[in-house]
Coordinates of C-alpha atoms in Angstrom, one line a residue:
Chain A
M1 CA 14.0 28.2 -51.3
S2 CA 14.5 28.6 -47.6
R3 CA 16.9 28.1 -44.7
A4 CA 15.6 24.5 -44.1
M5 CA 16.8 23.4 -47.6
N6 CA 20.5 23.5 -47.3
R7 CA 21.6 24.9 -50.6
K8 CA 25.2 23.7 -50.0
E9 CA 23.8 20.1 -50.4
G10 CA 22.2 21.1 -53.7
L11 CA 18.7 20.7 -52.4
P12 CA 16.0 20.5 -53.4
R13 CA 16.7 18.2 -56.3
I14 CA 14.4 16.7 -58.8
E15 CA 15.6 13.2 -59.8
S16 CA 14.7 10.7 -62.4
A17 CA 12.3 8.0 -61.2
G18 CA 11.2 6.4 -64.4
L19 CA 8.9 7.3 -67.2
D20 CA 6.0 8.4 -65.0
G21 CA 7.7 9.8 -61.9
W22 CA 10.0 12.4 -60.5
M23 CA 11.6 12.1 -57.1
V24 CA 11.8 15.4 -55.3
R25 CA 14.5 15.3 -52.7
L26 CA 14.1 18.0 -50.1
F27 CA 16.4 16.9 -47.3
E28 CA 19.4 14.7 -46.6
R29 CA 18.5 13.8 -43.0
I30 CA 15.5 12.5 -41.1
D31 CA 14.0 15.4 -39.1
E32 CA 10.5 16.2 -37.8
E33 CA 10.8 19.6 -39.5
N34 CA 10.9 17.9 -42.9
L35 CA 7.2 17.0 -42.6
A36 CA 5.8 20.5 -42.9
W37 CA 7.8 21.0 -46.1
L38 CA 6.9 17.7 -47.6
G39 CA 3.3 18.2 -46.7
A40 CA 3.2 21.6 -48.3
L41 CA 4.8 20.3 -51.5
A42 CA 2.2 17.4 -51.6
R43 CA -0.6 19.9 -51.3
R44 CA 0.8 22.0 -54.2
C45 CA 1.3 19.0 -56.4
E46 CA -2.4 18.0 -55.9
A47 CA -3.5 21.5 -56.9
E48 CA -1.1 21.8 -59.8
F49 CA -1.4 18.4 -61.4
G50 CA -5.1 17.7 -60.7
A51 CA -6.3 14.7 -62.6
M52 CA -2.9 14.1 -64.2
L53 CA -1.5 13.2 -60.8
V54 CA -1.5 9.4 -60.4
D55 CA 0.1 9.0 -57.0
L56 CA 2.2 10.7 -54.3
V57 CA 4.5 8.8 -52.1
P58 CA 5.9 10.9 -49.3
S59 CA 8.8 9.5 -47.2
Y60 CA 11.3 10.8 -44.7
T61 CA 13.2 13.2 -47.0
T62 CA 11.5 12.8 -50.4
L63 CA 8.3 13.0 -52.3
L64 CA 7.8 10.7 -55.2
V65 CA 5.4 12.4 -57.7
V66 CA 3.8 9.9 -60.1
F67 CA 1.9 11.4 -63.1
D68 CA 0.3 10.2 -66.4
P69 CA 3.1 10.7 -69.0
L70 CA 0.7 10.5 -71.9
R71 CA -1.2 13.5 -70.6
L72 CA 1.7 15.5 -69.2
S73 CA 5.2 14.8 -70.6
P74 CA 7.9 14.1 -68.2
A75 CA 9.7 17.3 -69.3
S76 CA 6.6 19.5 -68.5
A77 CA 6.0 17.7 -65.3
R78 CA 9.6 18.4 -64.2
Q79 CA 9.2 22.1 -65.2
R80 CA 6.0 22.4 -63.1
L81 CA 7.7 20.8 -60.1
A82 CA 10.6 23.1 -60.3
A83 CA 8.2 26.1 -60.4
L84 CA 6.4 24.7 -57.3
L85 CA 9.6 24.6 -55.4
V86 CA 10.7 28.2 -56.0
D87 CA 8.7 29.8 -53.2
L88 CA 7.6 26.7 -51.2
E89 CA 6.8 27.5 -47.6
P90 CA 6.3 24.9 -44.8
E91 CA 2.8 24.2 -43.6
T92 CA 1.9 25.8 -40.3
V93 CA 1.9 23.6 -37.3
A94 CA -1.9 23.6 -37.2
A95 CA -1.9 21.8 -40.6
G96 CA 0.7 19.4 -39.4
G97 CA -1.4 16.3 -39.1
E98 CA -4.0 14.7 -36.8
V99 CA -3.3 13.8 -33.2
R100 CA -3.9 10.1 -32.7
E101 CA -3.9 8.1 -29.5
L102 CA -3.3 4.4 -29.7
P103 CA -4.5 2.5 -26.5
T104 CA -1.8 -0.1 -25.9
W105 CA -1.5 -3.0 -23.5
Y106 CA 2.1 -3.4 -22.7
D107 CA 2.7 -7.0 -21.4
P108 CA 5.2 -9.8 -22.0
S109 CA 2.5 -12.1 -23.3
V110 CA 1.8 -9.7 -26.3
G111 CA 5.1 -7.9 -26.2
P112 CA 7.6 -10.8 -25.8
D113 CA 10.6 -8.5 -26.4
L114 CA 9.8 -6.1 -23.5
E115 CA 12.2 -7.8 -21.1
R116 CA 15.0 -8.1 -23.5
V117 CA 14.7 -4.4 -24.5
A118 CA 14.7 -3.5 -20.7
R119 CA 17.9 -5.5 -20.2
H120 CA 19.5 -3.9 -23.3
A121 CA 18.5 -0.4 -22.0
G122 CA 19.5 -1.1 -18.4
M123 CA 16.0 -0.1 -17.3
S124 CA 13.0 -1.8 -15.7
V125 CA 10.1 -3.0 -17.8
E126 CA 8.0 -0.2 -16.2
A127 CA 10.6 2.4 -17.2
V128 CA 10.6 1.1 -20.8
I129 CA 6.9 1.4 -21.0
D130 CA 6.9 4.9 -19.5
C131 CA 9.7 5.9 -21.9
H132 CA 7.9 4.5 -25.0
A133 CA 4.5 6.0 -24.0
G134 CA 6.1 9.2 -22.8
R135 CA 6.5 11.0 -26.0
E136 CA 4.6 12.1 -29.1
Y137 CA 5.8 10.5 -32.3
R138 CA 5.4 11.8 -35.9
V139 CA 4.5 9.6 -38.8
F140 CA 7.4 9.9 -41.3
A141 CA 6.2 7.4 -43.9
L142 CA 3.8 4.6 -44.6
G143 CA 5.0 1.5 -46.3
F144 CA 5.9 -2.2 -45.9
A145 CA 2.1 -3.0 -45.7
P146 CA -1.1 -1.0 -46.0
G147 CA -1.4 1.3 -43.0
F148 CA 2.1 0.5 -41.6
A149 CA 3.3 3.8 -40.2
F150 CA 7.0 4.4 -39.5
M151 CA 7.1 6.7 -36.5
G152 CA 9.8 8.5 -34.6
L153 CA 11.9 9.4 -33.1
L154 CA 12.3 7.0 -30.2
D155 CA 14.2 7.9 -27.1
E156 CA 17.9 6.9 -27.7
R157 CA 17.9 4.7 -24.6
L158 CA 15.4 2.4 -26.3
E159 CA 17.4 2.0 -29.5
V160 CA 17.7 -1.7 -30.2
P161 CA 18.5 -3.4 -33.4
R162 CA 16.0 -5.6 -35.3
L163 CA 15.8 -9.3 -34.5
D164 CA 18.6 -11.4 -36.0
T165 CA 15.9 -13.8 -37.3
P166 CA 12.5 -12.1 -38.1
R167 CA 9.4 -13.7 -36.8
Q168 CA 7.3 -15.5 -39.4
K169 CA 4.1 -14.2 -38.0
V170 CA 3.8 -11.0 -36.1
P171 CA 0.2 -10.7 -34.7
V172 CA -2.0 -7.9 -35.9
N173 CA -1.8 -4.7 -33.9
S174 CA 1.6 -5.5 -32.3
V175 CA 3.4 -2.4 -31.1
A176 CA 7.1 -2.6 -31.9
I177 CA 10.4 -0.7 -32.0
A178 CA 13.5 -0.9 -34.1
G179 CA 16.4 1.6 -34.2
R180 CA 14.9 4.9 -33.4
Q181 CA 11.5 4.1 -34.8
T182 CA 8.3 2.6 -33.6
A183 CA 5.3 1.2 -35.4
A184 CA 2.1 -0.9 -35.0
Y185 CA 1.4 -3.8 -37.4
P186 CA -1.9 -3.3 -39.2
A187 CA -2.1 -6.9 -40.4
V188 CA -0.4 -10.2 -39.6
S189 CA 3.0 -10.3 -41.4
P190 CA 6.5 -11.4 -41.0
G191 CA 8.6 -8.9 -39.1
G192 CA 11.9 -8.3 -37.3
W193 CA 10.9 -5.5 -35.0
N194 CA 11.0 -5.8 -31.2
L195 CA 7.5 -6.3 -29.8
L196 CA 6.5 -4.3 -26.7
G197 CA 2.7 -4.7 -26.6
R198 CA -0.5 -4.6 -28.6
T199 CA -2.9 -1.8 -29.4
A200 CA -6.7 -2.0 -29.6
A201 CA -6.8 0.7 -32.4
H202 CA -8.1 -0.2 -35.9
L203 CA -5.1 0.7 -38.0
F204 CA -6.4 -0.2 -41.4
D205 CA -10.0 -0.5 -42.4
R206 CA -11.0 -0.8 -46.1
D207 CA -14.5 0.4 -45.2
R208 CA -13.4 3.6 -43.5
E209 CA -13.1 7.0 -45.2
G210 CA -9.3 7.4 -45.8
F211 CA -8.7 3.7 -45.0
S212 CA -5.6 4.1 -42.8
L213 CA -5.9 5.5 -39.3
L214 CA -2.4 7.0 -39.5
K215 CA -1.1 9.2 -42.2
V216 CA 2.2 10.9 -42.9
G217 CA 2.6 13.9 -40.6
D218 CA 0.2 12.7 -37.9
R219 CA 1.2 13.0 -34.2
V220 CA 0.8 9.8 -32.3
R221 CA 0.8 8.8 -28.6
F222 CA 0.7 5.3 -27.2
V223 CA -1.5 5.3 -24.2
P224 CA -0.9 2.4 -21.7
V225 CA -4.1 0.6 -20.7
D226 CA -4.6 -2.5 -18.6
R227 CA -5.8 -5.8 -20.0
A228 CA -9.4 -5.3 -19.1
T229 CA -9.6 -1.9 -20.8
F230 CA -7.7 -3.3 -23.8
E231 CA -10.2 -6.2 -24.2
R232 CA -13.2 -3.9 -23.6
Q233 CA -11.9 -1.8 -26.5
G234 CA -11.8 -4.8 -28.7
G235 CA -8.2 -5.8 -28.3
D236 CA -7.2 -9.4 -28.9
A237 CA -5.2 -10.7 -25.8
T238 CA -4.1 -13.9 -27.4
P239 CA -0.4 -14.3 -26.5
V240 CA 2.1 -14.1 -29.3
E241 CA 3.3 -17.7 -28.9
C242 CA -0.3 -18.9 -29.7
H243 CA -0.2 -17.1 -33.0
K244 CA 2.4 -19.4 -34.6
Chain B
M1 CA -20.8 -4.3 -59.0
S2 CA -23.5 -4.0 -61.6
K3 CA -26.8 -5.7 -60.9
Y4 CA -26.7 -7.1 -64.5
T5 CA -23.9 -9.4 -63.4
V6 CA -24.2 -13.1 -64.4
I7 CA -22.0 -16.1 -63.9
G8 CA -19.7 -16.6 -66.9
L9 CA -17.2 -19.3 -65.9
R10 CA -16.8 -22.0 -63.3
V11 CA -13.3 -22.8 -62.0
E12 CA -12.8 -26.6 -62.2
H13 CA -9.1 -26.5 -61.3
A14 CA -7.6 -23.2 -60.1
G15 CA -3.9 -24.0 -60.7
P16 CA -1.1 -22.2 -58.8
L17 CA -1.9 -18.6 -59.5
A18 CA -4.7 -16.9 -61.4
L19 CA -5.6 -13.3 -60.4
L20 CA -8.1 -10.7 -61.4
Q21 CA -6.4 -7.5 -62.6
D22 CA -7.6 -4.1 -63.7
A23 CA -5.1 -1.4 -64.5
G24 CA -4.0 -1.1 -60.9
R25 CA -4.8 0.6 -57.6
F26 CA -3.9 4.3 -57.7
G27 CA -3.9 7.2 -55.3
V28 CA -3.3 5.1 -52.2
R29 CA 0.4 4.4 -52.3
R30 CA 0.9 7.1 -49.6
L31 CA -1.0 4.7 -47.3
G32 CA 1.5 1.9 -48.0
V33 CA -0.9 0.2 -50.5
T34 CA 0.9 -1.2 -53.5
Q35 CA 0.0 -0.6 -57.2
G36 CA -1.0 -4.0 -58.3
G37 CA -2.4 -4.4 -61.8
P38 CA -1.2 -6.7 -64.6
A39 CA 2.5 -7.7 -64.5
D40 CA 2.5 -7.7 -68.3
L41 CA 0.5 -4.6 -69.2
H42 CA 1.0 -5.3 -72.9
G43 CA -0.6 -8.7 -72.9
W44 CA -3.4 -7.7 -70.6
A45 CA -4.2 -4.6 -72.7
W46 CA -4.3 -6.6 -76.0
A47 CA -6.6 -9.3 -74.5
N48 CA -9.0 -6.5 -73.6
R49 CA -8.6 -4.7 -76.9
L50 CA -9.4 -7.9 -78.8
V51 CA -12.9 -8.1 -77.3
D52 CA -13.5 -4.3 -77.5
N53 CA -13.1 -3.6 -73.8
A54 CA -12.1 -0.2 -72.6
W55 CA -8.7 0.4 -71.0
G56 CA -8.8 -0.8 -67.4
T57 CA -11.4 -3.5 -67.8
P58 CA -10.7 -6.4 -65.4
A59 CA -9.2 -9.5 -67.0
L60 CA -7.6 -12.7 -65.6
E61 CA -3.8 -13.0 -65.2
I62 CA -2.9 -16.7 -65.4
T63 CA 0.6 -17.6 -64.2
F64 CA 2.2 -21.0 -65.1
G65 CA -1.1 -22.6 -66.1
G66 CA -2.9 -25.5 -64.4
L67 CA -6.2 -23.7 -64.7
K68 CA -9.4 -25.3 -66.1
L69 CA -12.5 -23.2 -66.6
V70 CA -15.9 -24.2 -67.8
A71 CA -18.3 -21.8 -69.6
E72 CA -21.6 -21.4 -67.8
R73 CA -23.0 -19.5 -70.8
D74 CA -21.9 -18.4 -74.3
L75 CA -19.0 -16.0 -74.1
T76 CA -16.7 -14.0 -76.3
I77 CA -13.2 -14.2 -75.0
A78 CA -9.6 -13.5 -76.1
V79 CA -6.3 -14.8 -74.7
A80 CA -3.1 -12.8 -75.2
G81 CA 0.3 -12.6 -73.6
G82 CA 2.1 -15.8 -72.7
D83 CA 1.4 -19.2 -74.4
L84 CA 0.4 -21.5 -71.6
S85 CA -0.6 -24.3 -74.0
A86 CA -4.3 -23.3 -73.8
T87 CA -6.9 -25.6 -75.2
L88 CA -10.6 -25.3 -75.9
E89 CA -12.4 -28.7 -75.6
G90 CA -8.9 -30.3 -75.9
R91 CA -8.0 -28.5 -79.2
P92 CA -5.3 -25.7 -79.2
L93 CA -6.9 -22.3 -78.5
P94 CA -5.9 -19.6 -81.0
L95 CA -4.2 -16.8 -79.1
W96 CA -4.3 -13.0 -79.9
Q97 CA -7.7 -13.2 -81.5
P98 CA -11.4 -13.2 -80.3
V99 CA -12.9 -16.7 -79.8
S100 CA -16.5 -17.8 -79.1
L101 CA -17.0 -20.1 -76.2
R102 CA -20.2 -22.1 -76.0
E103 CA -21.9 -22.9 -72.7
G104 CA -20.5 -26.1 -71.2
Q105 CA -17.2 -25.9 -73.1
A106 CA -13.9 -26.3 -71.2
L107 CA -11.0 -23.9 -71.5
A108 CA -7.7 -25.2 -70.0
F109 CA -4.3 -23.7 -69.5
A110 CA -1.6 -26.4 -69.1
A111 CA 2.0 -25.2 -68.8
P112 CA 4.2 -22.4 -70.2
R113 CA 5.3 -22.9 -73.8
N114 CA 6.3 -19.3 -74.4
G115 CA 6.2 -16.7 -71.7
L116 CA 4.9 -17.1 -68.2
R117 CA 1.6 -15.2 -67.9
A118 CA -1.5 -15.4 -70.1
Y119 CA -4.3 -12.9 -70.0
L120 CA -7.9 -13.9 -70.5
A121 CA -10.4 -11.2 -71.2
V122 CA -14.1 -11.6 -71.7
A123 CA -16.4 -9.2 -73.6
G124 CA -17.6 -6.6 -71.2
G125 CA -15.1 -7.7 -68.5
F126 CA -15.1 -9.7 -65.4
Q127 CA -17.1 -8.2 -62.6
A128 CA -16.1 -7.7 -59.0
E129 CA -16.5 -5.2 -56.2
P130 CA -13.7 -2.6 -56.2
V131 CA -11.6 -2.3 -53.0
L132 CA -9.8 1.1 -52.6
G133 CA -10.8 2.0 -56.1
S134 CA -9.7 -1.2 -57.9
V135 CA -10.4 -4.9 -58.3
S136 CA -6.7 -5.7 -58.8
C137 CA -5.9 -8.7 -56.7
V138 CA -2.9 -8.4 -54.3
V139 CA -2.7 -11.6 -52.3
R140 CA -0.1 -10.2 -49.8
E141 CA -2.3 -7.2 -48.9
G142 CA -5.6 -9.1 -48.9
L143 CA -7.1 -6.6 -51.3
G144 CA -9.1 -7.0 -54.5
G145 CA -10.0 -10.0 -56.6
F146 CA -13.4 -11.7 -57.0
D147 CA -13.8 -12.0 -53.2
G148 CA -12.5 -8.5 -52.4
R149 CA -10.0 -10.1 -49.9
G150 CA -7.1 -10.7 -52.2
G151 CA -8.0 -14.3 -52.9
K152 CA -6.5 -16.0 -56.0
L153 CA -8.9 -18.2 -57.9
A154 CA -9.9 -21.3 -56.0
D155 CA -11.5 -24.6 -57.2
G156 CA -15.3 -24.1 -57.5
D157 CA -15.2 -20.3 -57.9
R158 CA -17.9 -18.9 -60.1
L159 CA -16.7 -15.9 -62.1
A160 CA -19.1 -13.0 -62.7
V161 CA -19.3 -11.3 -66.1
T162 CA -21.8 -8.8 -67.7
A163 CA -25.0 -10.0 -69.3
D164 CA -23.7 -9.2 -72.8
A165 CA -20.5 -11.2 -72.4
G166 CA -21.4 -13.2 -75.4
R167 CA -21.7 -10.2 -77.7
R168 CA -20.1 -10.4 -81.1
V169 CA -16.9 -8.4 -81.6
Q170 CA -15.1 -7.2 -84.8
E171 CA -12.4 -9.5 -86.1
K172 CA -9.0 -8.0 -85.6
R173 CA -5.5 -8.8 -86.7
V174 CA -2.8 -8.1 -84.2
P175 CA 0.4 -7.0 -86.0
A176 CA 3.1 -9.8 -85.8
A177 CA 5.5 -7.4 -84.0
E178 CA 2.9 -7.0 -81.2
C179 CA 3.0 -10.7 -80.4
P180 CA 6.4 -11.2 -78.7
D181 CA 8.5 -14.3 -78.7
Y182 CA 9.0 -14.3 -75.0
A183 CA 11.6 -17.0 -75.1
S184 CA 14.0 -14.9 -77.2
P185 CA 16.7 -13.0 -75.4
A186 CA 15.2 -9.7 -74.2
T187 CA 16.8 -6.3 -74.1
L188 CA 15.2 -4.3 -71.3
A189 CA 15.2 -0.5 -71.7
L190 CA 16.3 1.3 -68.5
L191 CA 16.1 5.0 -67.6
P192 CA 19.2 5.7 -65.5
G193 CA 18.4 7.0 -62.0
A194 CA 19.8 9.4 -59.5
Q195 CA 22.3 6.9 -58.0
V196 CA 23.7 5.6 -61.2
A197 CA 26.9 7.6 -60.8
D198 CA 27.4 6.0 -57.3
F199 CA 28.2 2.7 -59.0
T200 CA 31.8 1.9 -59.9
G201 CA 32.8 2.3 -63.5
D202 CA 33.4 -1.4 -63.8
S203 CA 30.0 -2.2 -62.4
L204 CA 28.2 0.2 -64.8
F205 CA 30.1 -1.3 -67.7
A206 CA 29.1 -4.8 -66.6
A207 CA 25.5 -3.8 -65.9
F208 CA 24.9 -2.7 -69.5
N209 CA 27.3 -5.0 -71.4
R210 CA 27.0 -8.4 -69.7
P211 CA 24.1 -10.8 -69.8
W212 CA 21.8 -11.2 -66.8
R213 CA 20.0 -14.4 -65.9
V214 CA 16.4 -14.3 -64.5
D215 CA 16.6 -16.0 -61.1
D216 CA 13.9 -18.3 -59.7
R217 CA 13.3 -15.8 -56.9
A218 CA 10.8 -13.9 -59.1
D219 CA 7.2 -13.0 -58.4
R220 CA 4.8 -10.1 -58.8
M221 CA 6.8 -8.0 -56.3
G222 CA 10.1 -8.3 -58.2
V223 CA 12.5 -10.3 -60.3
R224 CA 16.0 -11.0 -59.2
L225 CA 18.7 -11.0 -61.8
T226 CA 22.0 -12.8 -61.4
G227 CA 25.3 -12.0 -63.0
P228 CA 28.3 -9.9 -62.3
K229 CA 28.4 -8.4 -58.8
L230 CA 27.6 -4.7 -59.0
T231 CA 29.3 -2.4 -56.5
C232 CA 27.7 0.8 -55.3
R233 CA 29.5 3.3 -53.1
I234 CA 26.4 3.8 -51.0
G235 CA 25.0 0.8 -49.2
S236 CA 21.6 2.0 -48.4
L237 CA 19.5 5.2 -48.5
I238 CA 16.8 6.6 -46.3
S239 CA 13.7 4.8 -47.5
E240 CA 11.9 6.6 -50.3
G241 CA 9.1 5.9 -52.9
I242 CA 9.7 3.2 -55.5
G243 CA 8.4 3.5 -59.0
L244 CA 7.3 0.6 -61.3
G245 CA 10.3 -1.1 -62.9
A246 CA 12.9 0.4 -60.4
V247 CA 16.1 -1.7 -60.5
Q248 CA 17.5 -1.8 -57.0
V249 CA 20.8 -3.2 -56.0
P250 CA 21.1 -4.6 -52.5
P251 CA 24.6 -5.1 -50.9
D252 CA 25.0 -8.5 -52.5
G253 CA 25.3 -6.7 -55.9
Q254 CA 22.6 -8.7 -57.6
P255 CA 19.8 -6.4 -59.0
I256 CA 16.1 -6.8 -58.4
A257 CA 13.7 -5.2 -60.8
L258 CA 10.5 -4.2 -59.0
L259 CA 7.1 -5.0 -60.4
N260 CA 3.5 -4.2 -59.7
D261 CA 3.2 -5.7 -56.2
R262 CA 6.4 -4.1 -54.9
Q263 CA 6.6 -2.4 -51.5
T264 CA 5.8 1.3 -51.7
I265 CA 9.0 2.5 -50.2
G266 CA 12.5 1.1 -49.9
G267 CA 16.1 2.1 -49.3
Y268 CA 18.5 0.3 -51.7
P269 CA 20.3 2.3 -54.3
R270 CA 19.0 2.0 -57.8
L271 CA 20.5 1.7 -61.3
G272 CA 17.3 3.3 -62.6
A273 CA 13.9 2.2 -63.7
L274 CA 12.8 -0.1 -66.6
T275 CA 10.3 1.4 -68.9
P276 CA 6.7 0.1 -68.3
L277 CA 6.9 -2.0 -71.5
S278 CA 10.3 -3.5 -70.5
A279 CA 8.9 -4.3 -67.0
S280 CA 6.1 -6.1 -68.8
R281 CA 8.5 -8.0 -71.0
L282 CA 10.5 -9.1 -67.9
A283 CA 7.4 -10.3 -66.3
Q284 CA 7.1 -12.9 -69.1
C285 CA 10.6 -14.3 -68.6
L286 CA 11.0 -17.7 -67.1
P287 CA 13.8 -18.5 -64.6
G288 CA 17.1 -19.1 -66.3
Q289 CA 16.3 -16.9 -69.3
E290 CA 18.9 -14.3 -70.4
V291 CA 18.2 -10.6 -70.5
R292 CA 20.2 -7.5 -71.1
L293 CA 19.9 -4.0 -69.8
A294 CA 20.2 -1.1 -72.2
A295 CA 20.1 2.6 -71.2
T296 CA 17.4 4.6 -72.9
T297 CA 16.1 8.2 -72.8
L298 CA 12.8 9.7 -71.6
E299 CA 12.0 10.7 -75.2
R300 CA 12.4 7.2 -76.5
A301 CA 10.6 5.7 -73.6
L302 CA 7.7 8.1 -74.0
S303 CA 7.4 7.6 -77.8
G304 CA 7.3 3.8 -77.2
Q305 CA 4.6 4.2 -74.6
R306 CA 2.6 6.5 -76.9
R307 CA 2.7 4.0 -79.8
F308 CA 1.5 1.3 -77.4
R309 CA -1.4 3.3 -76.0
D310 CA -2.4 4.6 -79.5
A311 CA -2.6 1.0 -80.7
M312 CA -4.9 0.2 -77.7
A313 CA -7.1 3.2 -78.4
G314 CA -7.4 2.6 -82.2

């Protein structure tokens, strides 16, 4: 395999993940470049395994391949995976995911951690917003909840730890940061991330083709909008404290 | 949903947790959507098999009991899995065999006597609109179930079945070995995983030689086991996909076996993964029950799974 798979680290590796799965470990570290490789492997698995493929779970450095062990023995599945890895090439940039814009209203009423994050970063609230909205993020993984996309990497200056005590109820569509990642909550849930604002985007919709707005590999921008625009786009401006 | 749907049962008391489950929701885990499906695949599959339903037919998973149903028409049913002191018109309901239910008769599940989850299948299956390809009910995600919104059964619900839910089925005998005594100490088969060598030698010895107690922190997401503290040289990993039955060990050293409603990705090191049948067995254990972990091989796990699925197809 290639330069990007550091052979000294013994990568890629195919690891046991139970009777019906193999974990393909391609990288040791989180990096945007991983996405093109993981995407290429996912595509190959779909073509190779066809109807014997049960699920694929891509994450930062790995691809979990779940298959039907009664139709394809674990040993044969492993062999096939090993063969897919031999001449794997990364996807080209053009195939590297959709570009998505998330209109976001940054305001302390819906982003109650804005001011604390600003103090922590030694920046003004405006600068925090500019900084968060000022770069394109990649979706590294979906998990935690349907449509919950882990995106990165955040500007180092905005790196703040999770809350000591998670909120019981984070309102739907809250835009949040933790560590060097950012996300938007597709549904009401408990959560310990720092809330900066709220998006008007529909993140998860059971009636939409593909269900989740964001998918692994997508390129995402948060676009600041004012309250009037946010509400016109269907955003819910109810303050966080009223969601308890 | 088929237009030949009719109401088969009325829910008089819903009890704490009764959920509609087909085989599970597949192909959408990359969107962060969990697998769902019956926590005890074995009991669920037998209930369906006993009324001649195909693999994957939706059946009810009844946890703890407290459920009372009234037949709105003649039905052929079977209950398998845990013994929740089920009665038909006040008399003990025979388990692991097809039973005829007459219109107006009451079927009640009281409390666990052996095991934790009972499976109620009706000939032709329960009917509901699939969501993301499955009717499996995942309350946390608001997906599936009779209402399509992840709702567990509620008082007054009317449960849809097919028009031939009263059809006759062939009498069957379930081999005694297929009806587990869930209260007996269980040995859970585990396929060692990639981080197994990162646990200390003492911890590995303890993991496979000491008894574990099922904690009361147990649900369809996972079951916590308490016992000797296990030490892993790595505290956490970069989050990665989690398979059914994965046994993860957080820094407190007490393992958690992950079941059907687990999160799709996670970052704790793992001892390995229980076989699907061992995960099913664990899902029938009550808090306080003792279990042991035993390492197994892919070959043995596969032949066990084949025997089980062959029995369901036969």
